[in-house]
XYZ file of C-alpha atoms in Angstrom:
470
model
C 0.000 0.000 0.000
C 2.728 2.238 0.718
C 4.499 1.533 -2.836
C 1.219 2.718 -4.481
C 1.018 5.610 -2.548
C 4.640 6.548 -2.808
C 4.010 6.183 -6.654
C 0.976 8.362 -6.649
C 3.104 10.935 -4.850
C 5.606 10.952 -7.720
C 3.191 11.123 -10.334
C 1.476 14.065 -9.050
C 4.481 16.121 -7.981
C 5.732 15.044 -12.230
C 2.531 16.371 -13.510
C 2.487 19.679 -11.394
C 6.022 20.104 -12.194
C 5.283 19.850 -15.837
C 3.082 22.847 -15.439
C 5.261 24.675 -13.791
C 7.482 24.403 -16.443
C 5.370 24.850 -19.227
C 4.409 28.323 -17.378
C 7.826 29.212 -17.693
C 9.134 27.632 -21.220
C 5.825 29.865 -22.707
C 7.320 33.136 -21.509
C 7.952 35.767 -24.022
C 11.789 35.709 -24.562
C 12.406 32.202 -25.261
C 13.207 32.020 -28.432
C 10.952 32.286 -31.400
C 7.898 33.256 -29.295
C 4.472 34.094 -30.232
C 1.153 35.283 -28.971
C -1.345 33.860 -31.335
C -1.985 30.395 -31.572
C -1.054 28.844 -34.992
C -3.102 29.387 -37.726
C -2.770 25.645 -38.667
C -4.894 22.725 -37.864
C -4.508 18.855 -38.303
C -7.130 17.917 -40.916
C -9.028 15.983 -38.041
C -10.058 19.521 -36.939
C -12.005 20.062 -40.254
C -14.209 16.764 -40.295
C -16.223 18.974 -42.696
C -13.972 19.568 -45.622
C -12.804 16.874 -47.977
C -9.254 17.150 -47.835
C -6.388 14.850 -47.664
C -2.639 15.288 -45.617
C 0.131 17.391 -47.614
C 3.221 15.476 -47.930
C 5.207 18.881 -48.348
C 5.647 20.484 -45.137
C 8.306 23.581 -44.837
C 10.454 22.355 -47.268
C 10.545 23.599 -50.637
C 7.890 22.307 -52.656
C 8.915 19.062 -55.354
C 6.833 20.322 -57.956
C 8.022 24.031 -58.761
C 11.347 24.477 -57.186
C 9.246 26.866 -54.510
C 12.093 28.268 -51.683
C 8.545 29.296 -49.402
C 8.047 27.665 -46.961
C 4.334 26.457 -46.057
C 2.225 25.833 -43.234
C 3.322 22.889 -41.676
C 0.966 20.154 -41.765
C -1.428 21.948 -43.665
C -4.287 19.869 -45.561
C -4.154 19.577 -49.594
C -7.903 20.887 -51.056
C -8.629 21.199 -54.938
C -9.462 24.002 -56.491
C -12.172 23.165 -58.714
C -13.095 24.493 -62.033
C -16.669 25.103 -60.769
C -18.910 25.969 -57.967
C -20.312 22.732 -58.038
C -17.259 20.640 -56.996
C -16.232 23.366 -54.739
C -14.456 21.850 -51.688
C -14.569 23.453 -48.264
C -12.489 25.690 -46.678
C -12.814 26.134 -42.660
C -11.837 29.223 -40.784
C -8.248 28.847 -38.750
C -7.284 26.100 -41.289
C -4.044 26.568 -43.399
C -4.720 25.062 -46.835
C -2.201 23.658 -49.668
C -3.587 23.957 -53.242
C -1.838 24.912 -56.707
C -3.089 27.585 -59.229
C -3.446 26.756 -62.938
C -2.162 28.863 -65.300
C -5.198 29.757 -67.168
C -8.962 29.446 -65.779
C -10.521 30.079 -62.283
C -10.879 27.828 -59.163
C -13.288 27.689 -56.502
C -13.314 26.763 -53.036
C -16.670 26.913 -50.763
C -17.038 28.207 -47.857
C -20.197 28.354 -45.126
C -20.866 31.426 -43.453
C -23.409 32.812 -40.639
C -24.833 35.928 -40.856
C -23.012 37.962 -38.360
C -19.435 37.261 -38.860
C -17.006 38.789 -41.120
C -14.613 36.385 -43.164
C -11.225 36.546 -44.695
C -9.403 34.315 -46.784
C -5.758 34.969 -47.522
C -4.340 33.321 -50.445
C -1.022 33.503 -51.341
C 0.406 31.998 -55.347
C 3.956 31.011 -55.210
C 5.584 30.945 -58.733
C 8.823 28.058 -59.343
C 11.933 30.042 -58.672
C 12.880 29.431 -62.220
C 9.755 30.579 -63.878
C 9.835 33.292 -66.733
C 7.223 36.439 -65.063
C 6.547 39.686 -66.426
C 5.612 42.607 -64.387
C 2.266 43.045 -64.823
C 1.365 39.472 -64.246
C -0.248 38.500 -60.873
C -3.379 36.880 -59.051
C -6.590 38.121 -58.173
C -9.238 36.956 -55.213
C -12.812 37.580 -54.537
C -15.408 36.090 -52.370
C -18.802 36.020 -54.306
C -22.208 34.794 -53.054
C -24.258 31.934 -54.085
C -25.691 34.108 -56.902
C -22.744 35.253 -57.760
C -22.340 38.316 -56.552
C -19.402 39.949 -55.264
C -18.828 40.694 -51.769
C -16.103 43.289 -51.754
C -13.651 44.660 -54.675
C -11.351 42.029 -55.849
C -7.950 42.004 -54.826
C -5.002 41.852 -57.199
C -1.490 41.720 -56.894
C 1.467 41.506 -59.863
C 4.914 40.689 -60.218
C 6.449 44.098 -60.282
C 9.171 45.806 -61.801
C 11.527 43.751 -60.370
C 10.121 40.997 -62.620
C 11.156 38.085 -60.243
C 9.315 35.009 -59.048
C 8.035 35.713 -55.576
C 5.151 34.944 -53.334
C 2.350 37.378 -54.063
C -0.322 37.376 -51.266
C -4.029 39.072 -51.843
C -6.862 38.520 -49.625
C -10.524 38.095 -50.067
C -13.005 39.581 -47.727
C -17.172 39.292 -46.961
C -17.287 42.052 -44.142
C -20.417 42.690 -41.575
C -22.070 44.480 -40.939
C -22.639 45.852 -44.206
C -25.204 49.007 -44.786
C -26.380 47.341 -48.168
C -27.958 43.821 -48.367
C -25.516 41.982 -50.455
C -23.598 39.281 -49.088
C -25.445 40.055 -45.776
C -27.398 36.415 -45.417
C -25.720 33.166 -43.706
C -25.226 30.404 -46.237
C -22.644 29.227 -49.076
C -20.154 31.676 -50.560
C -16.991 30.983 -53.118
C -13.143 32.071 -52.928
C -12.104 32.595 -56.360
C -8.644 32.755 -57.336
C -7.020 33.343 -60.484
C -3.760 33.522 -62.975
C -4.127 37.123 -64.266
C -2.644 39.035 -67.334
C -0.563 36.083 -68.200
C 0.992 36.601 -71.142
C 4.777 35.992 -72.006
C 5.471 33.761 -68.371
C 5.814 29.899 -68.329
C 2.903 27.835 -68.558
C 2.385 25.678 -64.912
C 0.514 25.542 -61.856
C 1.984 27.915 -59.084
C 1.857 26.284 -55.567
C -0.889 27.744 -53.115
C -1.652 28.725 -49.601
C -4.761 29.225 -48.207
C -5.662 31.428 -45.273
C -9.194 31.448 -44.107
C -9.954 33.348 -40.958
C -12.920 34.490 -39.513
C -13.807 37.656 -37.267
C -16.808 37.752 -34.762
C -18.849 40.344 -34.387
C -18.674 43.117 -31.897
C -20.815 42.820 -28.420
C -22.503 46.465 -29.045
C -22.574 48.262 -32.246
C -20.083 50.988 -32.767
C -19.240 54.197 -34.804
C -19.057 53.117 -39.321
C -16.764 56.237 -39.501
C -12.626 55.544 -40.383
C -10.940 58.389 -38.152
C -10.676 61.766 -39.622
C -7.468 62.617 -37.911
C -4.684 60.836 -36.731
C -0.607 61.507 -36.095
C 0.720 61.069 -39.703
C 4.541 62.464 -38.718
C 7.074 59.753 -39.571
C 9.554 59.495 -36.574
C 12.740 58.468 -36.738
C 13.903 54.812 -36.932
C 15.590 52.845 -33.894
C 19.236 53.506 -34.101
C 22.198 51.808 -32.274
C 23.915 48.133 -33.085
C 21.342 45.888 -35.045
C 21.003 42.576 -33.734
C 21.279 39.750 -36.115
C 17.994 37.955 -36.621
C 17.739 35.354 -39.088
C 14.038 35.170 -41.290
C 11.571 33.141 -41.700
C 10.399 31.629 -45.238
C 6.659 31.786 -44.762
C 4.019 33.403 -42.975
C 3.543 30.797 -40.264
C 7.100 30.769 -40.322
C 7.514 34.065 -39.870
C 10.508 35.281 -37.381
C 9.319 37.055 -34.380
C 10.750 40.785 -33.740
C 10.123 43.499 -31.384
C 11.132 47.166 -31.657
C 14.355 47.971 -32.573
C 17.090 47.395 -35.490
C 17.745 43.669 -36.635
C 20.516 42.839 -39.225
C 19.992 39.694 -41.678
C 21.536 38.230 -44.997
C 19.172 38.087 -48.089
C 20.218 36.399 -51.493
C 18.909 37.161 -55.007
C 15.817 35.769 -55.548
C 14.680 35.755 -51.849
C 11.853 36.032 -49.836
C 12.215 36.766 -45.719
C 9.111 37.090 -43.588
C 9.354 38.615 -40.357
C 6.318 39.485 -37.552
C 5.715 42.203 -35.107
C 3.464 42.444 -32.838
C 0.887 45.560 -32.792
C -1.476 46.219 -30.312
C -4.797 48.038 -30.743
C -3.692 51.725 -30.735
C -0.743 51.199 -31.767
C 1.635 52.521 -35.028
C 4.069 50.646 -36.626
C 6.907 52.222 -38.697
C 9.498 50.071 -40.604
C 12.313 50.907 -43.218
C 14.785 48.269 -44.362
C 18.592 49.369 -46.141
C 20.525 46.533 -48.017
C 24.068 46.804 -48.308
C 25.988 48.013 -51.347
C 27.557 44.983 -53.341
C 31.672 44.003 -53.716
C 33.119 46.932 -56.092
C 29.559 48.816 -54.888
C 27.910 48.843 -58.984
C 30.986 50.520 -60.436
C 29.934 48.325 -63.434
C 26.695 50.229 -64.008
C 24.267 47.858 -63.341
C 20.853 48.722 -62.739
C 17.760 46.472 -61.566
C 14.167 48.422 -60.979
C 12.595 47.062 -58.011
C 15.289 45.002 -57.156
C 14.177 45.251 -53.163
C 10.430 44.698 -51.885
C 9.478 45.677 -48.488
C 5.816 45.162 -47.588
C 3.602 44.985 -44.354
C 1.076 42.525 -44.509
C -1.659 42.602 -41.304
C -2.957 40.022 -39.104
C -5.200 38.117 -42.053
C -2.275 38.471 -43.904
C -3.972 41.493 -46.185
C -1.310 44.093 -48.130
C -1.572 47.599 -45.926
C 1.204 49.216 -47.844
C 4.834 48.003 -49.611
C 7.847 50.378 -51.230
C 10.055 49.169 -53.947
C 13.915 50.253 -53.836
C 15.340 50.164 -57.621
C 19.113 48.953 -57.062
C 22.653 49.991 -58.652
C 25.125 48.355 -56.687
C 24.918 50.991 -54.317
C 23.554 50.945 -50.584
C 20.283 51.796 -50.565
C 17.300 52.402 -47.965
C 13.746 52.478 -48.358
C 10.454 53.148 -45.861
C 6.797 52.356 -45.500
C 4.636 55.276 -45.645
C 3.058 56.145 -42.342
C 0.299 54.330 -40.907
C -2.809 55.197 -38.490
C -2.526 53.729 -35.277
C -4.666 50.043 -35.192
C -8.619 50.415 -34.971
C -11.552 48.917 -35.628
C -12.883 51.608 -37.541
C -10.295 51.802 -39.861
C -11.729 49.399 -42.461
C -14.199 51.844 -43.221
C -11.134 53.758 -44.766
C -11.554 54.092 -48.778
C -7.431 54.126 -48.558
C -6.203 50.448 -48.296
C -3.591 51.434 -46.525
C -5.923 53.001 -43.138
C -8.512 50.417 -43.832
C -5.492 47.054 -43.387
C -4.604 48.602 -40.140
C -8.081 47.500 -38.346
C -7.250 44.668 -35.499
C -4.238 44.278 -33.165
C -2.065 41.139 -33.696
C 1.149 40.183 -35.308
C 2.166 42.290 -38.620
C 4.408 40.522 -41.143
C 7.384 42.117 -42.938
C 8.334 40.502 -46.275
C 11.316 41.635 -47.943
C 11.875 40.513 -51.395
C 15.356 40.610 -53.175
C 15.247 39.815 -56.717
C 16.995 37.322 -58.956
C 18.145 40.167 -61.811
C 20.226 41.602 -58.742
C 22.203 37.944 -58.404
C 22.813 38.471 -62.486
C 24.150 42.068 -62.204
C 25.796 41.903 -58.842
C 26.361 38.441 -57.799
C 25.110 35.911 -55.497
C 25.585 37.736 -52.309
C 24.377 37.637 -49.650
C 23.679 41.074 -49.279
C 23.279 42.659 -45.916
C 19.663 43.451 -44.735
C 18.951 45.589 -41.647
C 15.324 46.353 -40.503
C 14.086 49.479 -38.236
C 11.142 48.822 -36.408
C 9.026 51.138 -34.490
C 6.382 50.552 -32.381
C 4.894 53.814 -31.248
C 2.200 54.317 -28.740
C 0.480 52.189 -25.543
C -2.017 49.325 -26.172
C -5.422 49.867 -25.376
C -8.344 47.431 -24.954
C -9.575 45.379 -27.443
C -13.454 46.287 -28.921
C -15.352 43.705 -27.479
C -15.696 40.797 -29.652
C -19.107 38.776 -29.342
C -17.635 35.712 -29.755
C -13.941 33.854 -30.357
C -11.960 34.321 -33.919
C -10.485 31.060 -35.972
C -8.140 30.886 -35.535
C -8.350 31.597 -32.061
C -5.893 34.255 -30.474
C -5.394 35.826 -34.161
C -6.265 39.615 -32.995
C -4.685 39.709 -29.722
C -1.186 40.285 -28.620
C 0.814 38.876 -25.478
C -0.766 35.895 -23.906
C -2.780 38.060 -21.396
C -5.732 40.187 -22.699
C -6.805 43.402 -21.052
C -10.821 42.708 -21.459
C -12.233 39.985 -19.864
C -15.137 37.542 -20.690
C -15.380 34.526 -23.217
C -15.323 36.540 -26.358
C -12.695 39.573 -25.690
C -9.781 39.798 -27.856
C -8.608 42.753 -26.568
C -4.882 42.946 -25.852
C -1.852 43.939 -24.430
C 1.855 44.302 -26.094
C 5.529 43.804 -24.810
C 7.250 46.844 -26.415
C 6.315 50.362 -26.888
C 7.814 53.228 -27.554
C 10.519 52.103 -24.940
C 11.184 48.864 -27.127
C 10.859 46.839 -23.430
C 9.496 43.193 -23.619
C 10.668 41.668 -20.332
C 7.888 42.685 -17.466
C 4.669 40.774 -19.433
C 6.444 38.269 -19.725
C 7.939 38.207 -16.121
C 4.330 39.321 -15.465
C 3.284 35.752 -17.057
C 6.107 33.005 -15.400
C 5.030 34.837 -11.885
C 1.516 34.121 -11.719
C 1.895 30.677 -13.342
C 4.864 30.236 -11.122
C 2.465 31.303 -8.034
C -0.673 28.828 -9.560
C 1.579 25.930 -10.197
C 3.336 26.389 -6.877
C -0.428 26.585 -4.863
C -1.005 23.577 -6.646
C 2.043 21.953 -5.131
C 0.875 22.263 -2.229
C -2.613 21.639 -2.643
C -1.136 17.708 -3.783
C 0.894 17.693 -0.972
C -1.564 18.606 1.619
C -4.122 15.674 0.487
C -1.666 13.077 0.016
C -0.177 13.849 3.852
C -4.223 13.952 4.691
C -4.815 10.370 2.789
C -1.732 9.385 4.342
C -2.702 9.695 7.979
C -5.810 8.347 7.237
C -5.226 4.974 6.107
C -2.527 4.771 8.804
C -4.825 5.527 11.514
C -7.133 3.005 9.824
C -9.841 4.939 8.603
């Protein structure tokens, strides 16, 4: 009797202990670490959709020669060639597809009537394909009848005219003041190759990002801002700290306010993340290095370097393109209205993408044509980030997003209740990120270690009880 109880003992104190250090090991700091949970789900957490494992995880994809890396795990769907063999997308599920080069595909998607719904997709072209500049891909969301729910979204090559990822989004937003796409039922993503005309023929690889936003608890002003700071301040200075990038946007590499230094080769696409809390501005510039013998040669590649900031659902708020000679050079995003709800009532893209708190990806794009006038590199990369302002409360959700976590920053939100994503961030304008995290290990240092004790106390109790014979 006493080896069971002895062994009872030791399991408990194991188990508490392994909460104790799982407190600790999710503490800001360590490493990679991020707020949100993952936007990727095993398929057994869509039982609805009709999808089947991806063999390709983060490595580069078999098919195309793809360097991006995608979601790990993430299911394989088909886009179909018609609304009628559709398959299902569910929100907070990371999708693998490919993109034909001529034609439209469709995926399905079930909505209610209250919530607004995003779909990210992003077309990844073979390293070694032949693009123009103009060429791109376009999204929608349309309606059973066919209707579209907001503009479609388009993005293109560039002048750079290098193979990259190019990322649009897709959006049915609520509440709307008109009746289209207001009802619950089925809607359609629709993705497509567009002004295609001297690249290679071939599927591109694609990613698929749906993620859906509840609606507020009370109803709240329709009205973007009419005023807010505009003035561009001036980027972190002192030593950068080297910081090495992600290849995708779930693989994005976590950074915080300050200056980080990084290596980027021709034909190369980093992704980076920052956390922004509701109120919040975010400021970035990025300067790559001049090249050995610094372009004497007079080379010249337009839009050699591609800086953009993607938000939360992974929609395009604003990017700068940096034509290169050999020389350093430096280029900045345009200022940007602190984060609100209200925002996407903005006509200007760039007010309207910054409308919920959460993590904000930097992509940087070098392209090939600088490897064939200046040489494989690497070049030198160093990012400025600013993150001006305190975080404020969330607006009141009405219910949790998918994936959850998505619109909040720093594992402990400021509102309280089931459906509040409002937030807190580590990092201001002081570029501190050490108290909510020391914040976090000390309360689940103090629960864990109650919890000790509470074990403790009823094993001595049982103890004493069964010696005494009761």
């Amino acid at each position: 009797m006493g080896r069971r109880r002895t062994a009872w003992w030791r399991v408990a104190v194991v188990a508490v202990g392994g909460v104790v250090l799982g407190a600790a090991g999710g503490a800001p700091g360590s490493g990679d670490f991020t707020a949100s949970a993952s936007p990727v789900r095993s398929p057994s957490a869509s039982p609805s959709s009709s999808v089947t494992a991806s063999t390709s995880t983060t490595a580069s994809s078999s098919t195309t020669g793809s360097s991006y890396a995608f979601a790990e795990g993430a299911p394989s769907v088909r886009g179909a060639t018609d609304t009628g063999d559709a398959e299902r997308l569910d929100p907070g599920t990371t999708y693998r597809s490919s993109l034909p080069s001529e034609g439209k595909v469709y995926y399905r998607l079930v909505l209610d009537g209250t919530s607004t719904m995003y779909v990210a997709a992003t077309a990844v072209p073979p390293t070694d394909a032949a693009v123009t500049a103009t060429e791109g891909v376009r999204v929608s969301v349309q309606d059973a009848d066919g209707r579209t729910c907001s503009a479609p979204d388009t993005a293109s090559i560039g002048a750079g005219r290098s193979p990259r990822p190019l990322t649009v989004w897709g959006v049915r937003q609520l509440p709307l003041s008109r009746s289209l796409c207001r009802g619950a039922g089925t809607y359609y993503v629709v993705v497509e190759r567009v002004l295609r005309t001297e690249s290679s023929p071939g599927d591109w690889d694609l990613e698929l990002a749906p993620v859906l936003e509840p609606r507020l608890r009370e109803a709240g002003s329709t009205s973007a801002p009419e005023a807010w700071d505009s003035a561009t301040p001036a980027p972190p200075g002192g030593e950068a700290v080297r910081r090495r990038g992600g290849g995708g946007f779930t693989s994005a590499t976590a950074l915080e306010q300050g200056a980080w230094r990084d290596d980027v080769r021709p034909g190369q696409t980093l992704f980076y993340k920052v956390p922004v809390g509701w109120g919040q501005q975010v400021y970035a510039t990025a300067d790559l290095s001049s090249a050995s013998g610094g372009g004497e040669e007079g080379g010249f590649v337009p839009g050699g370097v591609n800086l953009a900031l993607y938000n939360p659902v992974r929609g395009l708020v604003d990017d700068t393109s940096i034509s290169y000679n050999g020389s350093q050079k430096s280029g900045a995003l345009a200022a940007l209205p602190p984060v609100g709800y209200d925002n996407r009532y903005a006509v200007s893209d760039r007010v309207g993408g910054m409308r919920f708190a959460g993590s904000y990806y930097l992509v940087v794009h070098l392209a090939a044509r600088v490897g064939e006038e200046f040489g494989d590199g690497p070049f030198g990369l160093t990012l400025r980030v600013r993150v001006k302002g305190e975080a404020t409360a969330g607006p009141g959700y009405a219910g949790r997003s998918e994936p959850s976590g998505i619109f909040q920053v720093g594992l402990l939100g400021r509102g309280s209740g089931a459906g509040d994503e409002g937030s807190t961030v580590a990092g201001g304008d002081d570029g501190g990120g050490g108290g909510a995290g020391m914040k976090l290990v000390a309360v689940g240092g103090i629960g864990a270690g109650t919890l000790v004790l509470v074990v403790l106390g009823v094993w001595v109790v049982v103890g004493r009880r069964r010696a005494a014979g009761v």
